[in-house]
């Protein structure tokens, strides 16, 4: 799982190199809310940013599902959800905006845990 986040972080970092004042990762190296918000904004007119956002969100969704399946296969209690997982750019942006409304905190707030928690919440998972 860590590998997926490293790859996604590199994708995000690579696509922001062209911008002089691009958002950075958190001081712990996690993908920040600022990075995701910037990529989502740029994705409206920049194909590379759009690809990055899609790859990031797909990676989160796929990894979350894989980790749930793998943990159950290894004997953990299954997670029960009342609805299917869903994740798209608008849902992720809404979750990040609601969880961290103060933009001053975006650069030091990790985005991925917020998005995953929102997915579990919307899916009614226990």
N, CA, C and O atoms as CSV, one atom per row, in Angstrom:
chain,resi,resn,atom,element,x,y,z
A,1,UNK,N,N,0.837,-1.185,0.000
A,1,UNK,CA,C,0.000,0.000,0.000
A,1,UNK,C,C,0.880,1.246,0.000
A,1,UNK,O,O,0.584,2.223,-0.688
A,2,UNK,N,N,1.939,1.207,0.757
A,2,UNK,CA,C,2.851,2.354,0.808
A,2,UNK,C,C,3.405,2.637,-0.585
A,2,UNK,O,O,3.562,3.795,-0.973
A,3,UNK,N,N,3.708,1.550,-1.352
A,3,UNK,CA,C,4.222,1.702,-2.699
A,3,UNK,C,C,3.254,2.494,-3.570
A,3,UNK,O,O,3.672,3.375,-4.321
A,4,UNK,N,N,1.968,2.185,-3.472
A,4,UNK,CA,C,0.966,2.883,-4.273
A,4,UNK,C,C,0.972,4.371,-3.940
A,4,UNK,O,O,0.900,5.210,-4.838
A,5,UNK,N,N,1.057,4.699,-2.663
A,5,UNK,CA,C,1.064,6.109,-2.270
A,5,UNK,C,C,2.328,6.813,-2.748
A,5,UNK,O,O,2.280,7.985,-3.121
A,6,UNK,N,N,3.460,6.109,-2.740
A,6,UNK,CA,C,4.710,6.699,-3.230
A,6,UNK,C,C,4.585,6.981,-4.720
A,6,UNK,O,O,4.958,8.058,-5.184
A,7,UNK,N,N,4.058,6.010,-5.476
A,7,UNK,CA,C,3.882,6.201,-6.916
A,7,UNK,C,C,2.936,7.361,-7.181
A,7,UNK,O,O,3.205,8.209,-8.032
A,8,UNK,N,N,1.831,7.396,-6.452
A,8,UNK,CA,C,0.874,8.487,-6.652
A,8,UNK,C,C,1.464,9.833,-6.257
A,8,UNK,O,O,1.203,10.845,-6.908
A,9,UNK,N,N,2.246,9.846,-5.210
A,9,UNK,CA,C,2.905,11.092,-4.800
A,9,UNK,C,C,3.863,11.567,-5.884
A,9,UNK,O,O,3.943,12.760,-6.175
A,10,UNK,N,N,4.590,10.623,-6.478
A,10,UNK,CA,C,5.499,10.990,-7.556
A,10,UNK,C,C,4.737,11.511,-8.767
A,10,UNK,O,O,5.162,12.473,-9.406
A,11,UNK,N,N,3.611,10.874,-9.082
A,11,UNK,CA,C,2.776,11.378,-10.172
A,11,UNK,C,C,2.317,12.798,-9.902
A,11,UNK,O,O,2.391,13.668,-10.770
A,12,UNK,N,N,1.844,13.016,-8.694
A,12,UNK,CA,C,1.380,14.353,-8.330
A,12,UNK,C,C,2.522,15.352,-8.374
A,12,UNK,O,O,2.374,16.444,-8.924
A,13,UNK,N,N,3.655,14.988,-7.802
A,13,UNK,CA,C,4.810,15.885,-7.773
A,13,UNK,C,C,5.293,16.159,-9.186
A,13,UNK,O,O,5.603,17.302,-9.522
A,14,UNK,N,N,5.361,15.138,-10.008
A,14,UNK,CA,C,5.835,15.293,-11.375
A,14,UNK,C,C,4.970,16.222,-12.191
A,14,UNK,O,O,5.483,16.986,-13.009
A,15,UNK,N,N,3.692,16.173,-11.990
A,15,UNK,CA,C,2.807,17.010,-12.782
A,15,UNK,C,C,2.759,18.448,-12.286
A,15,UNK,O,O,2.211,19.318,-12.964
A,16,UNK,N,N,3.317,18.706,-11.130
A,16,UNK,CA,C,3.322,20.084,-10.624
A,16,UNK,C,C,4.653,20.783,-10.848
A,16,UNK,O,O,4.797,21.956,-10.503
A,17,UNK,N,N,5.621,20.091,-11.415
A,17,UNK,CA,C,6.935,20.688,-11.613
A,17,UNK,C,C,6.870,21.920,-12.494
A,17,UNK,O,O,7.604,22.881,-12.267
A,18,UNK,N,N,6.003,21.908,-13.497
A,18,UNK,CA,C,5.924,23.020,-14.428
A,18,UNK,C,C,5.432,24.305,-13.780
A,18,UNK,O,O,5.662,25.387,-14.322
A,19,UNK,N,N,4.776,24.220,-12.659
A,19,UNK,CA,C,4.259,25.393,-11.977
A,19,UNK,C,C,5.245,25.831,-10.906
A,19,UNK,O,O,5.604,25.042,-10.031
A,20,UNK,N,N,5.676,27.059,-10.966
A,20,UNK,CA,C,6.689,27.553,-10.029
A,20,UNK,C,C,6.229,27.500,-8.580
A,20,UNK,O,O,7.027,27.213,-7.687
A,21,UNK,N,N,4.972,27.768,-8.340
A,21,UNK,CA,C,4.471,27.812,-6.971
A,21,UNK,C,C,3.510,26.664,-6.695
A,21,UNK,O,O,2.457,26.852,-6.086
A,22,UNK,N,N,3.880,25.495,-7.142
A,22,UNK,CA,C,3.011,24.327,-6.970
A,22,UNK,C,C,2.897,23.956,-5.498
A,22,UNK,O,O,3.812,24.182,-4.706
A,23,UNK,N,N,1.757,23.382,-5.157
A,23,UNK,CA,C,1.538,22.913,-3.791
A,23,UNK,C,C,2.504,21.775,-3.497
A,23,UNK,O,O,2.922,21.047,-4.397
A,24,UNK,N,N,2.847,21.639,-2.242
A,24,UNK,CA,C,3.801,20.601,-1.854
A,24,UNK,C,C,3.126,19.539,-1.005
A,24,UNK,O,O,2.000,19.696,-0.533
A,25,UNK,N,N,3.867,18.450,-0.832
A,25,UNK,CA,C,3.418,17.390,0.062
A,25,UNK,C,C,3.490,17.909,1.490
A,25,UNK,O,O,4.060,18.969,1.751
A,26,UNK,N,N,2.904,17.150,2.410
A,26,UNK,CA,C,3.017,17.528,3.822
A,26,UNK,C,C,4.468,17.350,4.256
A,26,UNK,O,O,5.264,16.757,3.528
A,27,UNK,N,N,4.809,17.850,5.411
A,27,UNK,CA,C,6.188,17.713,5.896
A,27,UNK,C,C,6.549,16.253,6.163
A,27,UNK,O,O,7.725,15.923,6.316
A,28,UNK,N,N,5.533,15.372,6.220
A,28,UNK,CA,C,5.772,13.934,6.391
A,28,UNK,C,C,5.789,13.211,5.049
A,28,UNK,O,O,5.898,11.985,5.011
A,29,UNK,N,N,5.683,13.956,3.942
A,29,UNK,CA,C,5.732,13.362,2.611
A,29,UNK,C,C,4.419,12.825,2.095
A,29,UNK,O,O,4.389,12.145,1.069
A,30,UNK,N,N,3.337,13.115,2.783
A,30,UNK,CA,C,2.018,12.647,2.346
A,30,UNK,C,C,1.436,13.601,1.299
A,30,UNK,O,O,1.789,14.779,1.256
A,31,UNK,N,N,0.555,13.085,0.470
A,31,UNK,CA,C,-0.131,13.927,-0.502
A,31,UNK,C,C,-1.032,14.873,0.277
A,31,UNK,O,O,-1.882,14.440,1.056
A,32,UNK,N,N,-0.838,16.162,0.059
A,32,UNK,CA,C,-1.566,17.157,0.843
A,32,UNK,C,C,-2.900,17.522,0.201
A,32,UNK,O,O,-3.120,17.312,-0.992
A,33,UNK,N,N,-3.771,18.068,1.021
A,33,UNK,CA,C,-5.041,18.594,0.525
A,33,UNK,C,C,-4.749,19.665,-0.521
A,33,UNK,O,O,-5.439,19.739,-1.539
A,34,UNK,N,N,-3.742,20.488,-0.284
A,34,UNK,CA,C,-3.383,21.547,-1.234
A,34,UNK,C,C,-3.026,20.969,-2.598
A,34,UNK,O,O,-3.432,21.516,-3.623
A,35,UNK,N,N,-2.270,19.868,-2.626
A,35,UNK,CA,C,-1.911,19.242,-3.899
A,35,UNK,C,C,-3.147,18.767,-4.653
A,35,UNK,O,O,-3.285,19.013,-5.852
A,36,UNK,N,N,-4.036,18.091,-3.953
A,36,UNK,CA,C,-5.228,17.550,-4.604
A,36,UNK,C,C,-6.107,18.679,-5.108
A,36,UNK,O,O,-6.612,18.621,-6.229
A,37,UNK,N,N,-6.294,19.704,-4.292
A,37,UNK,CA,C,-7.127,20.831,-4.709
A,37,UNK,C,C,-6.517,21.538,-5.923
A,37,UNK,O,O,-7.231,21.918,-6.851
A,38,UNK,N,N,-5.205,21.709,-5.908
A,38,UNK,CA,C,-4.544,22.357,-7.036
A,38,UNK,C,C,-4.689,21.523,-8.303
A,38,UNK,O,O,-4.999,22.058,-9.368
A,39,UNK,N,N,-4.469,20.232,-8.195
A,39,UNK,CA,C,-4.595,19.357,-9.366
A,39,UNK,C,C,-6.023,19.357,-9.897
A,39,UNK,O,O,-6.237,19.363,-11.110
A,40,UNK,N,N,-6.994,19.349,-9.000
A,40,UNK,CA,C,-8.395,19.362,-9.422
A,40,UNK,C,C,-8.720,20.660,-10.164
A,40,UNK,O,O,-9.444,20.644,-11.159
A,41,UNK,N,N,-8.192,21.762,-9.688
A,41,UNK,CA,C,-8.407,23.046,-10.356
A,41,UNK,C,C,-7.728,23.061,-11.720
A,41,UNK,O,O,-8.325,23.465,-12.718
A,42,UNK,N,N,-6.482,22.621,-11.751
A,42,UNK,CA,C,-5.732,22.591,-13.012
A,42,UNK,C,C,-6.308,21.593,-13.995
A,42,UNK,O,O,-6.171,21.778,-15.205
A,43,UNK,N,N,-6.949,20.538,-13.509
A,43,UNK,CA,C,-7.490,19.478,-14.363
A,43,UNK,C,C,-8.556,19.994,-15.325
A,43,UNK,O,O,-8.829,19.370,-16.350
A,44,UNK,N,N,-9.145,21.113,-14.996
A,44,UNK,CA,C,-10.186,21.671,-15.862
A,44,UNK,C,C,-9.628,22.126,-17.209
A,44,UNK,O,O,-10.354,22.180,-18.202
A,45,UNK,N,N,-8.321,22.456,-17.239
A,45,UNK,CA,C,-7.725,22.942,-18.484
A,45,UNK,C,C,-6.402,22.271,-18.837
A,45,UNK,O,O,-5.811,22.600,-19.866
A,46,UNK,N,N,-5.929,21.355,-18.029
A,46,UNK,CA,C,-4.620,20.729,-18.230
A,46,UNK,C,C,-4.786,19.205,-18.242
A,46,UNK,O,O,-5.142,18.603,-17.228
A,47,UNK,N,N,-4.528,18.602,-19.380
A,47,UNK,CA,C,-4.722,17.156,-19.529
A,47,UNK,C,C,-3.826,16.351,-18.585
A,47,UNK,O,O,-4.250,15.317,-18.069
A,48,UNK,N,N,-2.606,16.807,-18.353
A,48,UNK,CA,C,-1.702,16.083,-17.447
A,48,UNK,C,C,-2.233,16.121,-16.012
A,48,UNK,O,O,-2.163,15.120,-15.298
A,49,UNK,N,N,-2.753,17.254,-15.597
A,49,UNK,CA,C,-3.334,17.358,-14.259
A,49,UNK,C,C,-4.572,16.477,-14.163
A,49,UNK,O,O,-4.806,15.850,-13.130
A,50,UNK,N,N,-5.355,16.425,-15.213
A,50,UNK,CA,C,-6.563,15.580,-15.234
A,50,UNK,C,C,-6.173,14.112,-15.071
A,50,UNK,O,O,-6.792,13.378,-14.301
A,51,UNK,N,N,-5.153,13.698,-15.795
A,51,UNK,CA,C,-4.666,12.327,-15.696
A,51,UNK,C,C,-4.166,12.027,-14.288
A,51,UNK,O,O,-4.390,10.935,-13.765
A,52,UNK,N,N,-3.498,12.983,-13.681
A,52,UNK,CA,C,-2.977,12.816,-12.326
A,52,UNK,C,C,-4.109,12.637,-11.323
A,52,UNK,O,O,-4.044,11.757,-10.464
A,53,UNK,N,N,-5.131,13.455,-11.424
A,53,UNK,CA,C,-6.279,13.354,-10.517
A,53,UNK,C,C,-6.964,11.992,-10.683
A,53,UNK,O,O,-7.301,11.337,-9.697
A,54,UNK,N,N,-7.160,11.583,-11.907
A,54,UNK,CA,C,-7.805,10.299,-12.169
A,54,UNK,C,C,-6.968,9.158,-11.596
A,54,UNK,O,O,-7.507,8.251,-10.963
A,55,UNK,N,N,-5.654,9.199,-11.815
A,55,UNK,CA,C,-4.766,8.147,-11.299
A,55,UNK,C,C,-4.768,8.125,-9.770
A,55,UNK,O,O,-4.802,7.057,-9.160
A,56,UNK,N,N,-4.732,9.287,-9.168
A,56,UNK,CA,C,-4.732,9.376,-7.707
A,56,UNK,C,C,-6.013,8.781,-7.127
A,56,UNK,O,O,-5.954,7.950,-6.221
A,57,UNK,N,N,-7.157,9.196,-7.636
A,57,UNK,CA,C,-8.431,8.712,-7.110
A,57,UNK,C,C,-8.633,7.221,-7.406
A,57,UNK,O,O,-9.150,6.484,-6.567
A,58,UNK,N,N,-8.230,6.790,-8.583
A,58,UNK,CA,C,-8.325,5.359,-8.904
A,58,UNK,C,C,-7.439,4.544,-7.970
A,58,UNK,O,O,-7.826,3.466,-7.519
A,59,UNK,N,N,-6.261,5.060,-7.685
A,59,UNK,CA,C,-5.353,4.375,-6.765
A,59,UNK,C,C,-5.941,4.261,-5.368
A,59,UNK,O,O,-5.814,3.221,-4.722
A,60,UNK,N,N,-6.577,5.312,-4.906
A,60,UNK,CA,C,-7.212,5.269,-3.585
A,60,UNK,C,C,-8.323,4.221,-3.570
A,60,UNK,O,O,-8.383,3.386,-2.668
A,61,UNK,N,N,-9.190,4.270,-4.558
A,61,UNK,CA,C,-10.312,3.336,-4.600
A,61,UNK,C,C,-9.857,1.895,-4.709
A,61,UNK,O,O,-10.336,1.030,-3.977
A,62,UNK,N,N,-8.936,1.636,-5.619
A,62,UNK,CA,C,-8.463,0.269,-5.824
A,62,UNK,C,C,-7.719,-0.248,-4.598
A,62,UNK,O,O,-7.925,-1.387,-4.181
A,63,UNK,N,N,-6.873,0.566,-4.032
A,63,UNK,CA,C,-6.110,0.135,-2.860
A,63,UNK,C,C,-7.012,-0.106,-1.665
A,63,UNK,O,O,-6.804,-1.067,-0.925
A,64,UNK,N,N,-7.999,0.735,-1.461
A,64,UNK,CA,C,-8.932,0.550,-0.340
A,64,UNK,C,C,-9.674,-0.773,-0.483
A,64,UNK,O,O,-9.769,-1.539,0.476
A,65,UNK,N,N,-10.195,-1.042,-1.665
A,65,UNK,CA,C,-10.893,-2.307,-1.898
A,65,UNK,C,C,-9.978,-3.504,-1.716
A,65,UNK,O,O,-10.371,-4.505,-1.116
A,66,UNK,N,N,-8.767,-3.406,-2.227
A,66,UNK,CA,C,-7.791,-4.491,-2.095
A,66,UNK,C,C,-7.434,-4.744,-0.635
A,66,UNK,O,O,-7.362,-5.894,-0.201
A,67,UNK,N,N,-7.216,-3.689,0.112
A,67,UNK,CA,C,-6.856,-3.843,1.526
A,67,UNK,C,C,-8.003,-4.467,2.319
A,67,UNK,O,O,-7.766,-5.276,3.217
A,68,UNK,N,N,-9.232,-4.102,1.999
A,68,UNK,CA,C,-10.383,-4.703,2.680
A,68,UNK,C,C,-10.452,-6.199,2.376
A,68,UNK,O,O,-10.644,-7.010,3.282
A,69,UNK,N,N,-10.296,-6.560,1.115
A,69,UNK,CA,C,-10.339,-7.970,0.716
A,69,UNK,C,C,-9.193,-8.753,1.329
A,69,UNK,O,O,-9.388,-9.859,1.833
A,70,UNK,N,N,-8.008,-8.186,1.286
A,70,UNK,CA,C,-6.822,-8.869,1.809
A,70,UNK,C,C,-6.903,-9.050,3.323
A,70,UNK,O,O,-6.528,-10.101,3.843
A,71,UNK,N,N,-7.379,-8.053,4.017
A,71,UNK,CA,C,-7.479,-8.187,5.482
A,71,UNK,C,C,-8.483,-9.274,5.852
A,71,UNK,O,O,-8.259,-10.029,6.799
A,72,UNK,N,N,-9.585,-9.358,5.112
A,72,UNK,CA,C,-10.576,-10.404,5.376
A,72,UNK,C,C,-9.995,-11.779,5.039
A,72,UNK,O,O,-10.234,-12.743,5.767
A,73,UNK,N,N,-9.240,-11.881,3.953
A,73,UNK,CA,C,-8.623,-13.147,3.567
A,73,UNK,C,C,-7.616,-13.617,4.615
A,73,UNK,O,O,-7.353,-14.812,4.746
A,74,UNK,N,N,-7.058,-12.667,5.354
A,74,UNK,CA,C,-6.079,-12.999,6.394
A,74,UNK,C,C,-6.705,-13.165,7.768
A,74,UNK,O,O,-5.992,-13.287,8.764
A,75,UNK,N,N,-8.045,-13.171,7.831
A,75,UNK,CA,C,-8.717,-13.477,9.080
A,75,UNK,C,C,-9.322,-12.320,9.841
A,75,UNK,O,O,-9.908,-12.528,10.903
A,76,UNK,N,N,-9.199,-11.111,9.333
A,76,UNK,CA,C,-9.809,-9.968,10.016
A,76,UNK,C,C,-11.326,-10.025,9.835
A,76,UNK,O,O,-11.832,-10.590,8.865
A,77,UNK,N,N,-12.023,-9.438,10.771
A,77,UNK,CA,C,-13.483,-9.370,10.654
A,77,UNK,C,C,-13.828,-8.571,9.403
A,77,UNK,O,O,-13.227,-7.528,9.146
A,78,UNK,N,N,-14.788,-9.053,8.629
A,78,UNK,CA,C,-15.143,-8.331,7.402
A,78,UNK,C,C,-15.776,-6.974,7.706
A,78,UNK,O,O,-16.470,-6.799,8.708
A,79,UNK,N,N,-15.520,-6.039,6.826
A,79,UNK,CA,C,-16.153,-4.728,6.908
A,79,UNK,C,C,-17.476,-4.839,6.167
A,79,UNK,O,O,-17.518,-5.306,5.029
A,80,UNK,N,N,-18.542,-4.416,6.801
A,80,UNK,CA,C,-19.868,-4.461,6.179
A,80,UNK,C,C,-20.288,-3.037,5.828
A,80,UNK,O,O,-20.234,-2.131,6.659
A,81,UNK,N,N,-20.704,-2.867,4.590
A,81,UNK,CA,C,-21.155,-1.562,4.119
A,81,UNK,C,C,-22.598,-1.687,3.639
A,81,UNK,O,O,-22.995,-2.721,3.102
A,82,UNK,N,N,-23.370,-0.634,3.835
A,82,UNK,CA,C,-24.765,-0.650,3.407
A,82,UNK,C,C,-24.926,-0.144,1.976
A,82,UNK,O,O,-25.999,-0.290,1.390
A,83,UNK,N,N,-23.894,0.437,1.415
A,83,UNK,CA,C,-23.923,0.933,0.035
A,83,UNK,C,C,-22.571,0.647,-0.601
A,83,UNK,O,O,-21.577,0.437,0.094
A,84,UNK,N,N,-22.546,0.641,-1.913
A,84,UNK,CA,C,-21.288,0.421,-2.635
A,84,UNK,C,C,-20.389,1.643,-2.482
A,84,UNK,O,O,-20.864,2.770,-2.348
A,85,UNK,N,N,-19.086,1.397,-2.504
A,85,UNK,CA,C,-18.134,2.505,-2.517
A,85,UNK,C,C,-18.283,3.270,-3.822
A,85,UNK,O,O,-18.545,2.687,-4.875
A,86,UNK,N,N,-18.118,4.548,-3.741
A,86,UNK,CA,C,-18.052,5.355,-4.955
A,86,UNK,C,C,-17.059,6.478,-4.686
A,86,UNK,O,O,-16.938,6.978,-3.568
A,87,UNK,N,N,-16.364,6.851,-5.732
A,87,UNK,CA,C,-15.380,7.913,-5.586
A,87,UNK,C,C,-15.200,8.595,-6.922
A,87,UNK,O,O,-14.906,7.953,-7.931
A,88,UNK,N,N,-15.378,9.891,-6.920
A,88,UNK,CA,C,-15.059,10.686,-8.098
A,88,UNK,C,C,-14.499,12.022,-7.617
A,88,UNK,O,O,-14.465,12.309,-6.421
A,89,UNK,N,N,-14.073,12.810,-8.560
A,89,UNK,CA,C,-13.408,14.067,-8.223
A,89,UNK,C,C,-14.293,14.991,-7.391
A,89,UNK,O,O,-13.824,15.565,-6.408
A,90,UNK,N,N,-15.546,15.143,-7.760
A,90,UNK,CA,C,-16.416,16.075,-7.031
A,90,UNK,C,C,-16.642,15.610,-5.592
A,90,UNK,O,O,-16.681,16.428,-4.673
A,91,UNK,N,N,-16.790,14.303,-5.397
A,91,UNK,CA,C,-16.977,13.761,-4.050
A,91,UNK,C,C,-15.719,13.972,-3.211
A,91,UNK,O,O,-15.801,14.358,-2.045
A,92,UNK,N,N,-14.561,13.719,-3.808
A,92,UNK,CA,C,-13.294,13.891,-3.084
A,92,UNK,C,C,-13.082,15.354,-2.693
A,92,UNK,O,O,-12.685,15.646,-1.565
A,93,UNK,N,N,-13.344,16.264,-3.618
A,93,UNK,CA,C,-13.179,17.697,-3.334
A,93,UNK,C,C,-14.141,18.135,-2.239
A,93,UNK,O,O,-13.765,18.902,-1.353
A,94,UNK,N,N,-15.369,17.656,-2.293
A,94,UNK,CA,C,-16.351,18.007,-1.257
A,94,UNK,C,C,-15.903,17.483,0.104
A,94,UNK,O,O,-16.031,18.178,1.112
A,95,UNK,N,N,-15.382,16.269,0.135
A,95,UNK,CA,C,-14.910,15.696,1.401
A,95,UNK,C,C,-13.743,16.494,1.969
A,95,UNK,O,O,-13.700,16.776,3.167
A,96,UNK,N,N,-12.807,16.851,1.114
A,96,UNK,CA,C,-11.641,17.622,1.577
A,96,UNK,C,C,-12.062,19.017,2.042
A,96,UNK,O,O,-11.586,19.499,3.070
A,97,UNK,N,N,-12.941,19.656,1.297
A,97,UNK,CA,C,-13.409,21.002,1.668
A,97,UNK,C,C,-14.151,20.988,2.996
A,97,UNK,O,O,-13.997,21.901,3.807
A,98,UNK,N,N,-14.954,19.955,3.220
A,98,UNK,CA,C,-15.711,19.856,4.474
A,98,UNK,C,C,-14.794,19.538,5.653
A,98,UNK,O,O,-14.974,20.075,6.746
A,99,UNK,N,N,-13.818,18.672,5.431
A,99,UNK,CA,C,-12.931,18.255,6.524
A,99,UNK,C,C,-11.907,19.318,6.887
A,99,UNK,O,O,-11.503,19.425,8.045
A,100,UNK,N,N,-11.487,20.105,5.903
A,100,UNK,CA,C,-10.449,21.114,6.147
A,100,UNK,C,C,-10.863,22.424,5.468
A,100,UNK,O,O,-10.306,22.793,4.435
A,101,UNK,N,N,-11.833,23.117,6.046
A,101,UNK,CA,C,-12.304,24.350,5.411
A,101,UNK,C,C,-11.278,25.494,5.436
A,101,UNK,O,O,-11.341,26.407,4.612
A,102,UNK,N,N,-10.345,25.436,6.374
A,102,UNK,CA,C,-9.324,26.486,6.489
A,102,UNK,C,C,-8.174,26.185,5.531
A,102,UNK,O,O,-7.377,25.280,5.780
A,103,UNK,N,N,-8.089,26.937,4.444
A,103,UNK,CA,C,-7.058,26.699,3.432
A,103,UNK,C,C,-5.642,26.828,3.980
A,103,UNK,O,O,-4.708,26.277,3.397
A,104,UNK,N,N,-5.468,27.523,5.055
A,104,UNK,CA,C,-4.140,27.657,5.655
A,104,UNK,C,C,-3.615,26.311,6.159
A,104,UNK,O,O,-2.409,26.140,6.335
A,105,UNK,N,N,-4.519,25.362,6.390
A,105,UNK,CA,C,-4.128,24.042,6.892
A,105,UNK,C,C,-3.918,23.013,5.782
A,105,UNK,O,O,-3.477,21.898,6.058
A,106,UNK,N,N,-4.222,23.361,4.549
A,106,UNK,CA,C,-4.191,22.414,3.453
A,106,UNK,C,C,-2.809,21.815,3.200
A,106,UNK,O,O,-2.709,20.631,2.879
A,107,UNK,N,N,-1.755,22.594,3.334
A,107,UNK,CA,C,-0.422,22.075,2.996
A,107,UNK,C,C,0.086,21.046,3.999
A,107,UNK,O,O,0.950,20.238,3.658
A,108,UNK,N,N,-0.425,21.056,5.217
A,108,UNK,CA,C,0.031,20.095,6.222
A,108,UNK,C,C,-1.017,19.048,6.568
A,108,UNK,O,O,-0.860,18.311,7.542
A,109,UNK,N,N,-2.084,18.977,5.779
A,109,UNK,CA,C,-3.117,17.975,6.024
A,109,UNK,C,C,-3.068,16.928,4.914
A,109,UNK,O,O,-3.143,17.256,3.730
A,110,UNK,N,N,-2.941,15.668,5.314
A,110,UNK,CA,C,-2.909,14.572,4.349
A,110,UNK,C,C,-4.303,14.361,3.760
A,110,UNK,O,O,-5.285,14.265,4.496
A,111,UNK,N,N,-4.383,14.292,2.444
A,111,UNK,CA,C,-5.664,14.166,1.760
A,111,UNK,C,C,-6.215,12.743,1.762
A,111,UNK,O,O,-7.417,12.544,1.939
A,112,UNK,N,N,-5.357,11.768,1.569
A,112,UNK,CA,C,-5.814,10.390,1.374
A,112,UNK,C,C,-6.647,9.852,2.539
A,112,UNK,O,O,-7.709,9.282,2.291
A,113,UNK,N,N,-6.220,10.003,3.798
A,113,UNK,CA,C,-7.052,9.490,4.894
A,113,UNK,C,C,-8.437,10.132,4.952
A,113,UNK,O,O,-9.409,9.477,5.329
A,114,UNK,N,N,-8.532,11.394,4.587
A,114,UNK,CA,C,-9.827,12.084,4.588
A,114,UNK,C,C,-10.736,11.482,3.523
A,114,UNK,O,O,-11.918,11.240,3.771
A,115,UNK,N,N,-10.189,11.246,2.353
A,115,UNK,CA,C,-10.986,10.703,1.253
A,115,UNK,C,C,-11.442,9.284,1.579
A,115,UNK,O,O,-12.592,8.931,1.319
A,116,UNK,N,N,-10.559,8.470,2.143
A,116,UNK,CA,C,-10.934,7.100,2.504
A,116,UNK,C,C,-11.991,7.101,3.601
A,116,UNK,O,O,-12.958,6.343,3.523
A,117,UNK,N,N,-11.825,7.931,4.614
A,117,UNK,CA,C,-12.822,8.008,5.694
A,117,UNK,C,C,-14.175,8.434,5.145
A,117,UNK,O,O,-15.208,7.920,5.574
A,118,UNK,N,N,-14.178,9.368,4.203
A,118,UNK,CA,C,-15.424,9.810,3.595
A,118,UNK,C,C,-16.073,8.685,2.799
A,118,UNK,O,O,-17.292,8.514,2.842
A,119,UNK,N,N,-15.257,7.914,2.068
A,119,UNK,CA,C,-15.781,6.777,1.309
A,119,UNK,C,C,-16.461,5.771,2.230
A,119,UNK,O,O,-17.551,5.281,1.933
A,120,UNK,N,N,-15.809,5.469,3.352
A,120,UNK,CA,C,-16.385,4.527,4.329
A,120,UNK,C,C,-17.668,5.102,4.930
A,120,UNK,O,O,-18.652,4.383,5.105
A,121,UNK,N,N,-17.656,6.366,5.237
A,121,UNK,CA,C,-18.836,6.997,5.824
A,121,UNK,C,C,-20.018,6.963,4.854
A,121,UNK,O,O,-21.123,6.573,5.232
A,122,UNK,N,N,-19.784,7.370,3.612
A,122,UNK,CA,C,-20.856,7.377,2.617
A,122,UNK,C,C,-21.336,5.960,2.294
A,122,UNK,O,O,-22.499,5.757,1.946
A,123,UNK,N,N,-20.435,4.984,2.411
A,123,UNK,CA,C,-20.803,3.599,2.149
A,123,UNK,C,C,-21.489,2.932,3.333
A,123,UNK,O,O,-21.922,1.784,3.239
A,124,UNK,N,N,-21.588,3.652,4.447
A,124,UNK,CA,C,-22.207,3.083,5.635
A,124,UNK,C,C,-21.435,1.876,6.174
A,124,UNK,O,O,-22.025,0.898,6.631
A,125,UNK,N,N,-20.122,1.965,6.111
A,125,UNK,CA,C,-19.274,0.838,6.484
A,125,UNK,C,C,-19.028,0.788,7.989
A,125,UNK,O,O,-18.842,1.808,8.653
A,126,UNK,N,N,-19.035,-0.447,8.497
A,126,UNK,CA,C,-18.779,-0.700,9.910
A,126,UNK,C,C,-17.895,-1.902,10.040
A,126,UNK,O,O,-17.550,-2.297,11.153
